[in-house]
């Protein structure tokens, strides 16, 4: 019996008897109107950035407090303590217990979450716009009066240790930690995750001490975006948070050293059936005049699904499900990163193709068609990413952290439209040259070491 086909392939759909279907022309870029932003700095040093973005009756809140370690090198004890500060900050104050905090926030449709990294302590969430005074009241209570109860610290300490044990069993975590050490040595920025041993040593008293020393207003930045009157919102913040005080300004993270080009490091992970390849090089911060051209060059190389690298190692060779390149911004600059996970038996081959594609960016510059596709993607992604209150609040907060404002966003589509093919080609040749990179390969050294050694440019353990 002959099977009856019930569908057409993508290739069949895209073709007619006369050949491939022609794609309709791209329409003109429609700018997303960005709101005026009102900024004020309170006498206690807290800076408030408020923007009116109606559409839904909500307000997004993002508070960033610089929370760098005072040490010159990575400090697992500091990282462990700050993780527990974040985990227990919303578990009680002198006037509210955990349930009281949750009930007050729920009454105005609000939620708050706390996170921390080597650079920032961040508190953020959303609420009904009419509930902003309640959210700010709870926020002020937590900032100035969090008690970090003993039982809550002990409970969260146990949970955190369990999460760390699970995370450290993941190959991507191993690769991330190895890459950060390769990039920045022992700079405090590498201490993204504490050890379980360091967590076990953190006492409730230490958590309260860290809160008192780091949760201070001097240098903190609060972003509010939503269906609000910016001036009225700033006045409300002044009323609720004006009494927040600290004995010293918040501590900013010092700029880490730039990655130094050199051989990749093979990191042992015995028995692994996959390898994690991570390459890195110095990147560009947003104020560099080459940044826009570099952004398009990165998309052509590996920044989205239609990139050269993805086409090679996924579509053509079948080495991986995905390969990606992109930037991470750090104090004082940025780093470019390339990451791909592959089966052990094709690790050397995948690294060879990656180097080939980096070299091709230098000797075969991106074509006009490649650049135009990347340009459309970059503009479209930017506009989509700013189309909600939460996305705009997050973006404004991230830009504010490096001294940029809404005008940088407002002009961004025009800068992407204006960059030329020659500028992108120059950025590609300068920034994707293979000789600029270093990195790590995490995998079973017994299975992949000999081929990597033969390929060269990899230091074996």
Short mmCIF file of C-alpha atoms in Angstrom, two decimals:
data_model
loop_
_atom_site.label_atom_id
_atom_site.label_comp_id
_atom_site.label_asym_id
_atom_site.label_seq_id
_atom_site.Cartn_x
_atom_site.Cartn_y
_atom_site.Cartn_z
CA UNK A 1 0.00 0.00 0.00
CA UNK A 2 1.44 3.39 -1.01
CA UNK A 3 1.61 5.99 1.75
CA UNK A 4 -0.23 9.23 1.05
CA UNK A 5 1.76 12.39 1.66
CA UNK A 6 -0.09 14.87 3.82
CA UNK A 7 2.40 17.75 3.81
CA UNK A 8 4.86 19.63 1.63
CA UNK A 9 8.47 20.27 2.50
CA UNK A 10 9.78 23.80 3.10
CA UNK A 11 11.62 23.62 -0.23
CA UNK A 12 8.42 22.70 -2.07
CA UNK A 13 6.48 25.49 -0.40
CA UNK A 14 9.16 27.97 -1.40
CA UNK A 15 9.14 27.06 -5.11
CA UNK A 16 6.77 27.34 -8.05
CA UNK A 17 6.92 25.87 -11.55
CA UNK A 18 8.87 28.97 -12.62
CA UNK A 19 11.41 28.67 -9.82
CA UNK A 20 11.83 29.93 -6.25
CA UNK A 21 9.18 32.27 -4.91
CA UNK A 22 10.34 35.86 -4.66
CA UNK A 23 10.36 37.27 -1.16
CA UNK A 24 8.42 40.50 -0.74
CA UNK A 25 10.57 43.59 -0.23
CA UNK A 26 11.27 44.66 3.32
CA UNK A 27 9.23 47.60 4.49
CA UNK A 28 10.67 50.79 5.92
CA UNK A 29 11.80 50.68 9.51
CA UNK A 30 9.12 52.09 11.78
CA UNK A 31 10.66 53.78 14.80
CA UNK A 32 9.32 52.90 18.20
CA UNK A 33 8.64 56.15 20.04
CA UNK A 34 10.71 56.26 23.21
CA UNK A 35 9.48 58.28 26.17
CA UNK A 36 11.14 61.28 27.68
CA UNK A 37 13.11 60.26 30.74
CA UNK A 38 13.24 62.31 33.92
CA UNK A 39 16.29 61.88 36.15
CA UNK A 40 16.89 63.13 39.67
CA UNK A 41 19.45 62.41 42.36
CA UNK A 42 18.26 62.43 45.95
CA UNK A 43 20.36 64.00 48.76
CA UNK A 44 21.27 60.48 49.98
CA UNK A 45 22.93 59.69 46.63
CA UNK A 46 20.17 57.52 45.10
CA UNK A 47 19.58 58.37 41.43
CA UNK A 48 16.03 57.90 40.12
CA UNK A 49 15.25 57.50 36.41
CA UNK A 50 11.54 57.60 35.56
CA UNK A 51 9.79 57.21 32.20
CA UNK A 52 6.12 57.36 31.21
CA UNK A 53 5.30 54.33 29.06
CA UNK A 54 1.52 53.69 29.02
CA UNK A 55 -0.21 50.78 27.32
CA UNK A 56 -0.84 48.59 30.33
CA UNK A 57 -1.53 49.95 33.84
CA UNK A 58 1.74 48.63 35.28
CA UNK A 59 5.06 49.97 36.46
CA UNK A 60 8.41 48.18 36.22
CA UNK A 61 10.97 48.73 38.95
CA UNK A 62 14.71 48.03 38.66
CA UNK A 63 17.07 49.00 41.49
CA UNK A 64 20.80 48.42 41.00
CA UNK A 65 23.23 48.82 43.88
CA UNK A 66 26.99 48.48 43.23
CA UNK A 67 28.08 45.54 45.37
CA UNK A 68 31.70 44.76 44.56
CA UNK A 69 33.98 42.87 46.89
CA UNK A 70 36.58 44.99 48.69
CA UNK A 71 39.22 42.38 47.87
CA UNK A 72 41.57 42.71 44.89
CA UNK A 73 41.10 39.05 43.98
CA UNK A 74 38.20 36.64 43.72
CA UNK A 75 36.72 35.99 47.16
CA UNK A 76 34.50 32.92 47.50
CA UNK A 77 33.46 33.96 51.01
CA UNK A 78 32.22 37.34 49.79
CA UNK A 79 30.32 35.76 46.92
CA UNK A 80 28.70 33.22 49.24
CA UNK A 81 27.68 35.90 51.71
CA UNK A 82 26.20 38.18 49.06
CA UNK A 83 24.23 35.29 47.56
CA UNK A 84 22.64 34.73 50.97
CA UNK A 85 21.96 38.45 51.37
CA UNK A 86 19.99 38.30 48.11
CA UNK A 87 18.23 35.03 48.98
CA UNK A 88 17.01 36.25 52.40
CA UNK A 89 16.41 39.95 51.84
CA UNK A 90 12.67 39.46 51.32
CA UNK A 91 12.18 37.06 54.24
CA UNK A 92 11.48 39.59 56.96
CA UNK A 93 11.93 43.04 58.44
CA UNK A 94 11.27 44.53 61.85
CA UNK A 95 7.65 45.25 60.83
CA UNK A 96 6.89 42.50 58.28
CA UNK A 97 7.64 38.79 58.14
CA UNK A 98 7.94 36.87 54.87
CA UNK A 99 4.15 36.40 54.65
CA UNK A 100 3.54 40.07 55.42
CA UNK A 101 5.86 41.16 52.61
CA UNK A 102 4.20 38.77 50.16
CA UNK A 103 0.69 39.86 51.20
CA UNK A 104 1.41 43.57 50.86
CA UNK A 105 2.92 43.08 47.41
CA UNK A 106 0.13 40.76 46.26
CA UNK A 107 -2.49 43.32 47.28
CA UNK A 108 -1.24 45.65 44.52
CA UNK A 109 -0.46 42.92 41.98
CA UNK A 110 3.25 43.24 42.64
CA UNK A 111 6.22 40.92 42.79
CA UNK A 112 9.83 41.60 43.65
CA UNK A 113 12.95 39.51 43.18
CA UNK A 114 16.55 39.94 44.27
CA UNK A 115 19.67 38.84 42.43
CA UNK A 116 23.38 39.44 42.74
CA UNK A 117 26.54 39.13 40.64
CA UNK A 118 30.12 40.30 41.21
CA UNK A 119 29.16 43.83 40.12
CA UNK A 120 25.57 44.52 41.25
CA UNK A 121 22.88 43.69 43.75
CA UNK A 122 19.61 44.07 41.85
CA UNK A 123 16.02 44.25 43.09
CA UNK A 124 13.30 44.34 40.48
CA UNK A 125 9.72 43.54 39.68
CA UNK A 126 6.40 44.86 38.47
CA UNK A 127 3.18 46.14 40.02
CA UNK A 128 -0.04 47.89 39.21
CA UNK A 129 0.86 51.51 38.59
CA UNK A 130 -1.52 52.59 41.35
CA UNK A 131 0.38 50.32 43.74
CA UNK A 132 3.75 52.05 43.31
CA UNK A 133 3.58 53.72 46.77
CA UNK A 134 3.08 50.31 48.40
CA UNK A 135 5.96 48.78 46.43
CA UNK A 136 8.26 51.64 47.40
CA UNK A 137 7.18 51.34 51.03
CA UNK A 138 8.01 47.61 51.05
CA UNK A 139 11.25 48.31 49.21
CA UNK A 140 12.27 50.94 51.75
CA UNK A 141 11.44 48.57 54.60
CA UNK A 142 13.56 45.82 53.07
CA UNK A 143 16.50 48.08 52.22
CA UNK A 144 16.69 49.69 55.63
CA UNK A 145 15.30 47.04 57.94
CA UNK A 146 15.76 43.52 56.55
CA UNK A 147 16.48 41.25 59.52
CA UNK A 148 17.67 38.15 57.64
CA UNK A 149 16.21 35.84 60.31
CA UNK A 150 18.50 33.08 61.53
CA UNK A 151 16.17 30.26 60.47
CA UNK A 152 15.74 31.75 57.00
CA UNK A 153 19.50 32.09 56.51
CA UNK A 154 20.07 28.49 57.61
CA UNK A 155 17.31 27.24 55.28
CA UNK A 156 18.54 29.22 52.28
CA UNK A 157 22.13 28.25 53.01
CA UNK A 158 21.18 24.59 52.64
CA UNK A 159 19.20 25.23 49.45
CA UNK A 160 22.00 27.28 47.94
CA UNK A 161 24.54 24.53 48.63
CA UNK A 162 22.27 22.03 46.85
CA UNK A 163 21.87 24.30 43.82
CA UNK A 164 25.62 24.81 43.65
CA UNK A 165 26.23 21.06 43.70
CA UNK A 166 23.79 20.59 40.81
CA UNK A 167 25.22 23.51 38.83
CA UNK A 168 28.82 22.38 39.19
CA UNK A 169 27.91 19.03 37.70
CA UNK A 170 26.86 20.77 34.49
CA UNK A 171 29.47 21.01 31.73
CA UNK A 172 28.41 24.52 30.80
CA UNK A 173 29.14 25.68 34.36
CA UNK A 174 32.59 24.08 34.23
CA UNK A 175 33.22 25.78 30.88
CA UNK A 176 32.00 29.16 32.12
CA UNK A 177 34.25 29.13 35.17
CA UNK A 178 37.26 28.01 33.14
CA UNK A 179 36.61 30.71 30.52
CA UNK A 180 36.27 33.47 33.13
CA UNK A 181 39.59 32.46 34.70
CA UNK A 182 41.21 32.43 31.27
CA UNK A 183 39.83 35.88 30.52
CA UNK A 184 40.42 37.68 33.78
CA UNK A 185 42.73 35.60 35.98
CA UNK A 186 41.88 36.10 39.65
CA UNK A 187 40.01 39.40 39.29
CA UNK A 188 36.87 39.59 41.52
CA UNK A 189 34.63 39.48 38.42
CA UNK A 190 35.33 35.75 38.02
CA UNK A 191 33.63 34.91 41.34
CA UNK A 192 30.18 34.38 39.85
CA UNK A 193 29.33 31.29 41.90
CA UNK A 194 30.52 30.47 45.42
CA UNK A 195 31.74 27.09 46.58
CA UNK A 196 29.54 24.93 48.80
CA UNK A 197 32.26 25.06 51.47
CA UNK A 198 32.20 28.87 51.48
CA UNK A 199 28.40 28.90 51.72
CA UNK A 200 28.48 26.57 54.73
CA UNK A 201 30.68 29.03 56.62
CA UNK A 202 28.36 32.04 56.24
CA UNK A 203 26.57 32.88 59.48
CA UNK A 204 23.37 34.92 59.90
CA UNK A 205 25.46 37.60 61.61
CA UNK A 206 27.73 37.80 58.56
CA UNK A 207 24.71 38.18 56.26
CA UNK A 208 23.37 41.08 58.33
CA UNK A 209 26.84 42.65 58.37
CA UNK A 210 27.10 42.44 54.59
CA UNK A 211 23.65 43.95 54.17
CA UNK A 212 24.56 46.90 56.36
CA UNK A 213 27.82 47.48 54.48
CA UNK A 214 26.63 47.06 50.89
CA UNK A 215 22.94 47.99 50.72
CA UNK A 216 23.53 51.74 50.72
CA UNK A 217 22.05 54.53 48.57
CA UNK A 218 25.20 56.34 47.44
CA UNK A 219 25.67 55.25 43.82
CA UNK A 220 22.47 53.19 43.66
CA UNK A 221 20.24 53.62 40.57
CA UNK A 222 16.45 53.15 40.51
CA UNK A 223 14.64 52.90 37.17
CA UNK A 224 10.83 53.20 36.95
CA UNK A 225 9.02 52.65 33.64
CA UNK A 226 5.28 52.42 33.20
CA UNK A 227 1.93 54.15 33.31
CA UNK A 228 3.19 56.78 35.72
CA UNK A 229 3.79 60.51 35.90
CA UNK A 230 7.60 60.68 36.13
CA UNK A 231 7.75 63.76 38.33
CA UNK A 232 5.09 62.39 40.70
CA UNK A 233 6.91 59.05 40.82
CA UNK A 234 10.20 60.73 41.73
CA UNK A 235 8.41 62.68 44.46
CA UNK A 236 7.01 59.40 45.78
CA UNK A 237 10.49 57.85 45.78
CA UNK A 238 11.82 60.85 47.67
CA UNK A 239 9.12 60.42 50.32
CA UNK A 240 9.60 56.67 50.71
CA UNK A 241 13.34 56.26 50.16
CA UNK A 242 14.70 59.65 51.14
CA UNK A 243 15.48 58.34 54.63
CA UNK A 244 17.61 55.47 53.35
CA UNK A 245 21.17 56.21 54.41
CA UNK A 246 24.64 54.74 54.46
CA UNK A 247 27.99 55.57 55.99
CA UNK A 248 29.80 55.34 52.64
CA UNK A 249 29.00 55.13 48.92
CA UNK A 250 28.37 51.77 47.31
CA UNK A 251 31.51 50.06 46.01
CA UNK A 252 31.94 49.81 42.22
CA UNK A 253 33.77 46.89 40.62
CA UNK A 254 37.16 47.80 39.17
CA UNK A 255 37.75 47.17 35.44
CA UNK A 256 39.16 43.69 34.80
CA UNK A 257 42.18 43.16 32.54
CA UNK A 258 41.52 42.53 28.87
CA UNK A 259 41.85 38.92 27.66
CA UNK A 260 45.32 38.15 26.32
CA UNK A 261 45.58 36.30 23.02
CA UNK A 262 47.21 32.89 23.14
CA UNK A 263 46.71 29.14 23.07
CA UNK A 264 43.46 27.61 24.19
CA UNK A 265 43.55 25.63 27.44
CA UNK A 266 42.25 22.06 27.52
CA UNK A 267 40.29 21.51 30.74
CA UNK A 268 39.83 17.89 31.80
CA UNK A 269 36.32 16.49 32.21
CA UNK A 270 36.84 12.70 32.24
CA UNK A 271 34.15 10.58 30.65
CA UNK A 272 32.43 13.47 28.92
CA UNK A 273 30.84 12.61 25.58
CA UNK A 274 30.73 16.27 24.58
CA UNK A 275 33.20 19.12 24.48
CA UNK A 276 32.56 22.78 25.21
CA UNK A 277 34.59 25.12 23.01
CA UNK A 278 34.81 28.68 24.30
CA UNK A 279 36.86 31.37 22.54
CA UNK A 280 37.22 34.97 23.68
CA UNK A 281 38.85 38.25 22.69
CA UNK A 282 38.57 41.90 23.68
CA UNK A 283 35.32 43.50 22.53
CA UNK A 284 34.05 47.05 22.14
CA UNK A 285 32.01 49.14 24.51
CA UNK A 286 28.96 50.98 23.24
CA UNK A 287 30.71 54.32 23.02
CA UNK A 288 33.36 53.12 20.54
CA UNK A 289 32.82 54.60 17.08
CA UNK A 290 33.28 51.12 15.59
CA UNK A 291 30.60 49.53 17.77
CA UNK A 292 27.75 49.61 15.22
CA UNK A 293 29.89 48.14 12.45
CA UNK A 294 31.17 45.51 14.85
CA UNK A 295 27.60 44.57 15.84
CA UNK A 296 26.73 43.82 12.21
CA UNK A 297 30.02 41.99 11.64
CA UNK A 298 29.29 39.82 14.68
CA UNK A 299 25.84 38.95 13.35
CA UNK A 300 27.36 37.90 10.03
CA UNK A 301 29.92 35.73 11.81
CA UNK A 302 27.86 33.99 14.51
CA UNK A 303 25.35 36.33 16.14
CA UNK A 304 22.15 34.83 14.74
CA UNK A 305 20.83 31.71 13.08
CA UNK A 306 21.69 32.80 9.52
CA UNK A 307 25.34 33.46 10.33
CA UNK A 308 28.38 32.02 8.56
CA UNK A 309 29.58 30.01 11.56
CA UNK A 310 26.16 28.48 12.18
CA UNK A 311 25.80 27.61 8.50
CA UNK A 312 29.17 25.84 8.58
CA UNK A 313 29.18 23.85 11.82
CA UNK A 314 25.45 23.11 12.06
CA UNK A 315 23.85 23.16 8.62
CA UNK A 316 26.80 21.93 6.55
CA UNK A 317 28.85 19.76 8.94
CA UNK A 318 26.22 18.76 11.52
CA UNK A 319 28.68 19.16 14.39
CA UNK A 320 26.30 20.98 16.75
CA UNK A 321 22.76 22.13 17.39
CA UNK A 322 23.91 25.70 17.75
CA UNK A 323 26.90 28.05 17.75
CA UNK A 324 26.78 31.61 18.99
CA UNK A 325 28.99 34.66 19.23
CA UNK A 326 28.29 37.81 21.18
CA UNK A 327 29.51 40.38 23.68
CA UNK A 328 29.45 40.64 27.43
CA UNK A 329 29.86 44.10 28.88
CA UNK A 330 32.20 44.47 31.84
CA UNK A 331 33.40 47.53 33.77
CA UNK A 332 35.51 49.61 31.43
CA UNK A 333 34.76 47.65 28.27
CA UNK A 334 33.50 44.39 26.81
CA UNK A 335 34.60 40.91 25.83
CA UNK A 336 33.67 38.98 22.71
CA UNK A 337 32.76 35.34 23.25
CA UNK A 338 32.24 32.35 20.96
CA UNK A 339 30.60 29.20 22.31
CA UNK A 340 29.70 25.86 20.78
CA UNK A 341 29.12 22.37 22.22
CA UNK A 342 30.05 19.38 20.06
CA UNK A 343 30.51 15.62 20.31
CA UNK A 344 33.95 14.53 21.50
CA UNK A 345 34.90 12.88 18.23
CA UNK A 346 34.45 16.11 16.23
CA UNK A 347 36.00 18.53 18.73
CA UNK A 348 39.17 19.16 16.73
CA UNK A 349 37.22 19.40 13.49
CA UNK A 350 34.79 21.93 14.99
CA UNK A 351 37.68 24.02 16.31
CA UNK A 352 39.32 23.92 12.87
CA UNK A 353 36.11 25.14 11.19
CA UNK A 354 35.73 27.88 13.81
CA UNK A 355 39.23 29.14 13.10
CA UNK A 356 38.49 28.92 9.39
CA UNK A 357 35.39 31.09 9.74
CA UNK A 358 37.30 33.64 11.84
CA UNK A 359 39.95 33.81 9.14
CA UNK A 360 37.31 34.11 6.44
CA UNK A 361 35.95 37.24 8.15
CA UNK A 362 39.37 38.79 7.51
CA UNK A 363 40.08 37.65 3.94
CA UNK A 364 36.50 37.37 2.62
CA UNK A 365 34.72 40.45 4.00
CA UNK A 366 30.97 40.35 4.65
CA UNK A 367 29.01 40.94 1.47
CA UNK A 368 26.43 43.66 0.98
CA UNK A 369 23.66 41.05 1.11
CA UNK A 370 25.00 39.54 4.35
CA UNK A 371 25.26 42.98 5.92
CA UNK A 372 21.78 44.01 4.82
CA UNK A 373 20.27 40.85 6.32
CA UNK A 374 22.15 41.47 9.56
CA UNK A 375 21.05 45.11 9.53
CA UNK A 376 17.36 44.19 9.21
CA UNK A 377 17.73 41.63 11.99
CA UNK A 378 19.51 44.07 14.31
CA UNK A 379 16.96 46.83 13.84
CA UNK A 380 13.99 44.50 14.16
CA UNK A 381 15.37 42.85 17.27
CA UNK A 382 16.06 46.23 18.84
CA UNK A 383 12.56 47.50 18.22
CA UNK A 384 10.94 44.31 19.51
CA UNK A 385 13.12 44.36 22.61
CA UNK A 386 11.92 47.86 23.52
CA UNK A 387 8.25 47.26 22.87
CA UNK A 388 7.34 46.38 26.48
CA UNK A 389 7.69 48.21 29.76
CA UNK A 390 9.84 45.49 31.32
CA UNK A 391 12.25 45.33 28.38
CA UNK A 392 12.62 49.11 28.27
CA UNK A 393 13.23 49.26 32.03
CA UNK A 394 15.92 46.59 31.83
CA UNK A 395 17.60 48.26 28.87
CA UNK A 396 17.55 51.72 30.46
CA UNK A 397 19.01 50.26 33.65
CA UNK A 398 21.81 48.48 31.77
CA UNK A 399 22.66 51.59 29.75
CA UNK A 400 22.55 53.81 32.82
CA UNK A 401 25.06 51.51 34.53
CA UNK A 402 27.64 52.53 31.89
CA UNK A 403 26.66 56.19 31.71
CA UNK A 404 24.36 56.10 28.68
CA UNK A 405 20.77 57.28 28.43
CA UNK A 406 17.67 57.02 26.29
CA UNK A 407 19.19 59.16 23.52
CA UNK A 408 21.62 56.35 22.75
CA UNK A 409 18.61 54.11 22.15
CA UNK A 410 16.71 56.75 20.23
CA UNK A 411 19.51 57.13 17.70
CA UNK A 412 20.35 53.44 17.44
CA UNK A 413 18.20 52.48 14.39
CA UNK A 414 19.59 55.42 12.42
CA UNK A 415 23.16 54.43 13.24
CA UNK A 416 22.45 50.86 12.11
CA UNK A 417 20.97 52.18 8.86
CA UNK A 418 23.93 54.47 8.23
CA UNK A 419 26.85 52.06 8.73
CA UNK A 420 28.55 51.19 5.44
CA UNK A 421 29.75 47.93 3.93
CA UNK A 422 33.34 49.15 4.10
CA UNK A 423 33.01 49.99 7.81
CA UNK A 424 31.66 46.52 8.57
CA UNK A 425 34.46 44.90 6.55
CA UNK A 426 37.06 46.92 8.46
CA UNK A 427 35.53 45.96 11.81
CA UNK A 428 35.43 42.30 10.76
CA UNK A 429 39.11 42.33 9.80
CA UNK A 430 40.18 44.08 12.99
CA UNK A 431 38.07 42.28 15.57
CA UNK A 432 37.63 38.73 14.25
CA UNK A 433 41.27 38.06 13.36
CA UNK A 434 42.09 34.57 14.73
CA UNK A 435 45.28 35.85 16.35
CA UNK A 436 43.23 38.00 18.79
CA UNK A 437 41.60 35.01 20.50
CA UNK A 438 42.25 32.72 23.42
CA UNK A 439 39.89 30.40 25.28
CA UNK A 440 39.23 26.96 26.68
CA UNK A 441 38.09 23.53 25.54
CA UNK A 442 36.38 21.42 28.20
CA UNK A 443 36.16 17.69 27.56
CA UNK A 444 37.60 14.23 27.97
CA UNK A 445 41.32 14.85 27.48
CA UNK A 446 41.99 11.18 26.71
CA UNK A 447 39.48 11.24 23.86
CA UNK A 448 40.22 14.64 22.33
CA UNK A 449 43.73 15.57 23.43
CA UNK A 450 45.78 13.95 20.68
CA UNK A 451 43.86 15.53 17.79
CA UNK A 452 43.87 18.94 19.47
CA UNK A 453 47.62 18.62 19.99
CA UNK A 454 48.08 17.76 16.32
CA UNK A 455 45.89 20.71 15.32
CA UNK A 456 48.00 23.06 17.43
CA UNK A 457 47.23 26.15 19.43
CA UNK A 458 45.89 24.20 22.42
CA UNK A 459 47.73 23.71 25.70
CA UNK A 460 47.15 20.23 27.11
CA UNK A 461 47.04 19.52 30.87
#
